[in-house]
XYZ file of C-alpha atoms in Angstrom:
343
model
C 17.236 11.130 -24.052
C 18.727 7.638 -22.484
C 21.417 8.669 -20.130
C 23.642 6.138 -18.422
C 24.772 6.514 -14.750
C 27.237 4.327 -13.603
C 28.120 3.865 -9.566
C 31.561 4.346 -8.285
C 33.418 1.364 -7.465
C 32.775 -0.175 -3.965
C 29.432 1.647 -3.756
C 27.131 -0.669 -2.435
C 23.496 -0.966 -4.187
C 21.017 0.379 -1.888
C 23.240 3.538 -1.230
C 23.682 3.815 -5.050
C 19.626 3.478 -5.134
C 19.677 6.471 -2.465
C 21.700 8.654 -4.866
C 19.609 7.926 -7.615
C 16.699 8.686 -5.842
C 17.782 12.322 -4.919
C 19.127 12.759 -8.249
C 15.480 12.468 -10.099
C 13.888 14.265 -6.951
C 16.180 17.266 -7.090
C 15.843 16.911 -11.354
C 12.465 17.354 -11.479
C 12.025 19.762 -8.510
C 14.362 22.137 -10.111
C 13.105 22.115 -13.610
C 10.408 24.530 -14.816
C 6.812 23.275 -14.355
C 6.103 23.796 -18.199
C 9.249 22.258 -19.019
C 7.520 18.777 -19.778
C 10.845 17.606 -18.142
C 10.121 13.855 -16.661
C 12.415 11.205 -15.783
C 10.729 8.199 -16.429
C 12.924 5.747 -14.885
C 16.373 5.663 -13.041
C 16.738 2.827 -10.322
C 19.211 0.280 -10.061
C 16.638 -3.267 -10.531
C 13.909 -1.453 -12.299
C 13.403 -0.446 -15.867
C 9.926 1.760 -16.942
C 8.913 1.612 -20.201
C 5.811 4.143 -20.680
C 4.284 7.069 -22.404
C 1.268 8.440 -24.193
C 1.271 5.292 -26.371
C -1.241 2.291 -27.114
C 0.283 -0.939 -26.004
C 1.162 -2.143 -29.301
C 3.173 0.938 -29.664
C 5.560 0.435 -26.249
C 7.884 -2.092 -28.454
C 7.657 0.143 -31.336
C 9.326 3.232 -29.475
C 11.322 1.217 -26.922
C 13.628 -0.948 -29.118
C 14.755 -2.789 -26.537
C 11.938 -4.665 -26.034
C 11.805 -6.043 -29.660
C 15.731 -6.996 -28.871
C 15.566 -11.229 -28.805
C 18.586 -11.153 -26.089
C 16.782 -8.925 -23.585
C 15.296 -10.555 -21.078
C 14.185 -10.330 -17.635
C 12.685 -12.081 -14.280
C 9.378 -10.157 -14.123
C 7.354 -7.880 -16.082
C 4.539 -5.475 -14.795
C 2.120 -4.298 -17.149
C -0.386 -1.489 -17.258
C -2.466 -0.921 -20.560
C -3.901 2.826 -20.093
C -2.824 5.876 -18.755
C -4.600 8.161 -16.210
C -8.142 8.336 -16.775
C -9.573 10.757 -13.690
C -6.975 13.184 -14.809
C -5.926 14.891 -18.224
C -3.507 12.516 -19.531
C 0.467 13.311 -20.041
C 3.549 11.090 -19.867
C 4.015 11.404 -16.024
C 1.006 10.504 -15.507
C 0.859 7.319 -17.511
C 1.106 3.943 -15.950
C 3.446 1.944 -14.638
C 5.398 4.075 -11.951
C 8.774 3.585 -10.554
C 7.556 0.846 -8.129
C 3.785 0.322 -8.675
C 0.881 0.114 -11.041
C -2.663 0.469 -9.847
C -6.162 -0.015 -10.867
C -8.873 1.551 -9.307
C -9.338 5.019 -7.478
C -7.788 6.070 -3.991
C -10.734 7.661 -2.288
C -8.362 9.324 0.858
C -5.940 10.794 -1.406
C -6.501 14.680 -0.126
C -5.967 13.387 3.415
C -2.913 10.914 2.611
C -0.896 13.707 0.682
C -1.822 16.300 3.515
C -0.654 14.412 6.353
C 2.380 13.420 4.118
C 3.228 17.280 3.352
C 2.862 17.616 7.194
C 5.263 15.157 8.586
C 8.161 16.385 6.122
C 9.038 18.991 9.085
C 9.644 15.949 11.225
C 10.825 13.439 8.593
C 14.672 12.425 9.412
C 16.897 9.540 8.092
C 20.306 8.315 8.755
C 20.748 6.677 5.550
C 19.693 10.087 3.897
C 20.991 12.962 6.145
C 20.918 16.569 5.237
C 19.995 15.341 1.642
C 16.478 13.920 2.642
C 15.502 17.928 2.175
C 16.457 17.696 -1.583
C 13.611 15.303 -2.032
C 10.619 17.251 -0.671
C 8.209 17.826 -1.186
C 7.897 13.512 -1.208
C 4.318 13.624 -3.143
C 4.502 15.600 -6.547
C 1.668 18.195 -6.331
C 1.024 17.380 -10.453
C 0.693 13.744 -9.684
C -2.385 11.295 -10.014
C -3.702 9.107 -6.974
C -1.682 6.333 -8.204
C 1.950 8.823 -8.391
C 1.410 9.878 -5.121
C 0.851 6.247 -3.839
C 4.184 5.425 -5.699
C 6.355 8.530 -4.061
C 5.267 7.113 -0.515
C 6.251 4.421 -1.444
C 9.418 5.036 -2.829
C 10.446 6.665 0.151
C 9.635 3.943 2.608
C 11.390 1.455 0.501
C 14.557 3.813 -0.895
C 15.440 4.992 2.672
C 15.656 1.109 4.164
C 13.237 2.021 7.082
C 10.775 -1.148 5.469
C 11.171 -3.686 2.843
C 8.805 -3.745 -0.098
C 6.305 -6.019 1.307
C 6.371 -4.594 4.757
C 5.581 -1.012 3.279
C 2.541 -2.029 1.588
C 1.122 -3.805 4.321
C 1.728 -0.271 6.146
C -0.247 1.616 3.404
C -2.594 -0.949 2.202
C -3.667 -2.187 5.613
C -6.233 -5.217 6.364
C -9.677 -4.329 7.783
C -8.333 -5.189 11.352
C -10.073 -3.040 14.015
C -13.272 -5.795 14.332
C -11.662 -8.854 13.226
C -11.801 -11.416 16.469
C -9.723 -14.031 14.451
C -6.808 -12.041 13.395
C -3.834 -13.025 15.438
C -2.782 -10.500 18.191
C 0.434 -10.002 16.911
C -0.804 -9.334 13.396
C -3.789 -6.645 14.980
C -1.028 -5.016 17.184
C 1.061 -4.525 13.978
C -1.651 -3.004 12.014
C -2.736 -0.522 15.191
C 0.852 0.741 15.313
C 1.120 1.366 11.297
C -2.230 3.410 11.833
C -0.110 5.710 14.063
C 2.333 5.736 11.437
C 0.768 5.716 8.089
C -3.259 6.574 7.351
C -4.222 3.771 5.138
C -4.752 4.447 1.287
C -8.279 3.268 0.628
C -9.957 2.765 -2.737
C -11.396 0.762 -4.157
C -7.874 -0.271 -5.487
C -5.297 -2.872 -7.045
C -1.953 -2.383 -6.579
C 0.866 -4.410 -8.040
C 4.685 -3.608 -7.017
C 8.211 -4.667 -7.370
C 11.319 -3.294 -6.713
C 13.206 -6.219 -8.518
C 13.629 -8.552 -6.012
C 9.941 -8.780 -4.751
C 6.916 -9.167 -7.236
C 3.212 -8.573 -6.091
C -0.146 -7.504 -5.721
C -2.162 -5.781 -3.283
C -5.831 -5.607 -2.867
C -7.058 -3.120 -0.527
C -9.809 -3.684 2.385
C -12.704 -2.606 0.280
C -12.157 -5.633 -1.894
C -13.845 -3.732 -4.805
C -10.983 -4.547 -7.870
C -11.060 -7.956 -9.890
C -7.466 -10.043 -9.133
C -6.939 -13.382 -10.990
C -3.712 -15.124 -10.804
C -2.259 -18.648 -12.293
C 0.308 -20.426 -11.259
C 1.937 -22.922 -14.035
C 4.160 -25.653 -13.974
C 7.232 -23.962 -15.850
C 7.364 -21.703 -12.540
C 5.195 -18.603 -13.967
C 2.877 -16.730 -11.581
C 0.502 -14.777 -13.901
C -1.745 -12.160 -12.195
C -4.207 -9.931 -13.848
C -7.620 -7.992 -13.505
C -9.106 -10.242 -15.652
C -9.055 -14.023 -16.568
C -7.654 -14.465 -20.331
C -5.211 -11.264 -20.332
C -2.728 -13.846 -21.043
C -3.217 -16.912 -23.048
C -2.229 -20.127 -20.775
C -2.695 -23.650 -21.570
C -5.336 -25.176 -19.273
C -3.003 -28.047 -18.808
C 0.033 -26.123 -17.543
C -1.818 -24.514 -14.474
C -1.134 -25.731 -11.235
C -3.117 -23.383 -9.439
C -5.355 -20.794 -9.624
C -7.662 -18.394 -7.670
C -8.693 -14.525 -7.129
C -7.174 -12.413 -4.624
C -9.637 -11.794 -1.516
C -9.899 -7.711 0.081
C -6.805 -7.176 2.410
C -4.676 -10.117 1.184
C -1.280 -9.628 -0.771
C -0.051 -11.992 -3.529
C 3.887 -11.993 -3.477
C 6.632 -13.577 -5.397
C 10.203 -13.577 -3.777
C 12.282 -13.719 -6.570
C 15.735 -13.995 -5.050
C 14.047 -17.465 -3.140
C 12.338 -18.709 -6.226
C 9.374 -18.910 -4.045
C 5.540 -17.447 -3.728
C 4.967 -16.356 -0.016
C 1.902 -17.240 1.699
C -0.079 -14.167 3.160
C -0.699 -15.241 6.417
C 3.130 -16.447 7.120
C 4.358 -13.146 5.586
C 2.430 -10.719 7.757
C 2.835 -12.700 10.600
C 6.612 -12.556 9.951
C 6.683 -8.958 9.851
C 4.402 -8.737 13.028
C 6.880 -10.617 15.141
C 9.847 -8.467 13.958
C 9.107 -5.882 16.768
C 7.145 -6.019 19.871
C 4.184 -3.616 18.529
C 1.980 -4.334 21.412
C 4.137 -3.119 24.109
C 4.905 -0.095 21.948
C 1.523 0.839 21.962
C 0.834 0.374 25.756
C 4.024 2.311 26.711
C 2.977 5.451 24.256
C -0.128 5.356 22.894
C -2.335 7.889 24.963
C -6.129 6.986 24.664
C -9.047 9.425 25.191
C -10.271 7.194 28.233
C -6.834 8.011 29.559
C -7.655 11.626 29.581
C -8.683 13.825 32.574
C -11.170 16.072 32.058
C -10.145 20.009 32.593
C -12.323 22.010 34.816
C -10.578 25.162 33.108
C -13.179 27.461 30.924
C -12.034 28.161 26.979
C -11.076 32.032 27.088
C -13.718 33.541 25.107
C -13.102 37.150 23.216
C -14.779 39.243 21.001
C -13.443 37.609 17.696
C -15.972 36.134 15.609
C -15.963 32.253 15.121
C -15.784 32.726 11.174
C -11.825 34.315 11.948
C -11.074 32.107 14.766
C -7.578 30.828 14.130
C -8.429 27.343 16.207
C -10.724 26.598 12.912
C -8.053 26.616 10.398
C -5.366 24.547 13.286
C -7.430 21.923 13.472
C -9.187 21.788 9.624
C -12.734 22.814 10.455
C -14.759 25.580 8.370
C -17.281 27.781 9.916
C -19.631 26.075 7.241
C -18.987 22.477 8.841
C -19.005 24.298 12.587
C -22.662 25.639 11.535
C -23.902 22.672 9.604
C -22.356 19.485 10.925
C -20.834 20.363 14.624
C -23.634 22.211 16.078
C -26.810 19.972 15.045
C -24.396 17.336 16.159
C -23.833 19.090 19.824
C -27.435 19.589 20.108
C -28.588 16.534 19.353
C -26.256 14.787 21.778
C -24.457 12.841 19.163
C-alpha cells in the first residue's frame, strides 16, 4: 500500500517532518505485534525502497525505479537484509535515515540507556506529542534499526543536524590523542555525557536528503572506499568495484579512516572536509566551559566517614544490586576478587 500524505498550506518542512515522525511511530506502536504492519518510508525528502528481495528484484517490485523520468541527487544502497537476526521486512536495509555494515557491540547498553532517558526527555518542538513516540527504539529492531531510531530522533527534533548527530553517536578515539585540537576534544567529552558511543566494528552510511555521507567507527574494522569523478559524482562503497567507473574520470580516491566522516552537502554542492566540519561544530558552543562548570569528577568528591547501614537482608536480595545493574554472581566472581586483590 502506498498512501500519500500532503502537508497543509504554509506548514514548514521541519514541522511537517515532525508530524510524519509522530504519525509513523504511533501507527507502528499501536498496531498488533503479529500484524506484520510496517511503514517502509514516510519522510519529506527521503524515499526508502526495500523488502525481502534480492537486489535485482527491487526495481521489479517498485516500478518507480524503472521510470526513466524518476530522478534523484543521491542513492544509498544496501544489497542484503539482516544477517544476525531472523530476516523480516522491517529489518531489511536501508532504514529511514541510514544503512549499516557491521555489528554494534555496545547495543545492549545503548538501548538500555536510551530507554532510561525517556522519562527525562523534553522537546519544545514536539511538546506533549513526544510521549506518543515512545519507546524511541523499537524492541523488535536489529542493531542497525536501533541506531536509526536514535539518529532520527536527534535530527527530526531539531536538536542536531545530521552530521552533528553522527559525531555524537559515532565519536573518534579522542581520550588519548594529544594531537587533537582542544575544542574538538571538549566537544567529544561533552558528547560522552549526552550519549554513549555506538561502537562497532561498524560502517554507517546516512542521508537526510541534504547531507549524504559515511562514518567509520573508531575501531576501523570495516572497509570503505570512495571515488570522486570529473562529472561531480561521489561513489562510496564497502569494496572497490561495486560501481563500474572509468579510471580516466577519477579525480580523487581513497579509503575512509577510523573515526572519520565522508560527507557531501548536496545543497551547497561540496564535499565537506572531515576536520573542518568537526571543528565547526566544536566551536559552536563553549563546551570546555560547560564541562568545567557542570561536570563532577571522582577526584572532586570528598570521602564520607559515615558507615553504611547493615541489616539481615541477604546480599543476593539487596535492592541496590539491581539498582546499580549488578548480579550476585558478578559480586562474587568479579567484584569480590578485585577487592581482595586490591585491583
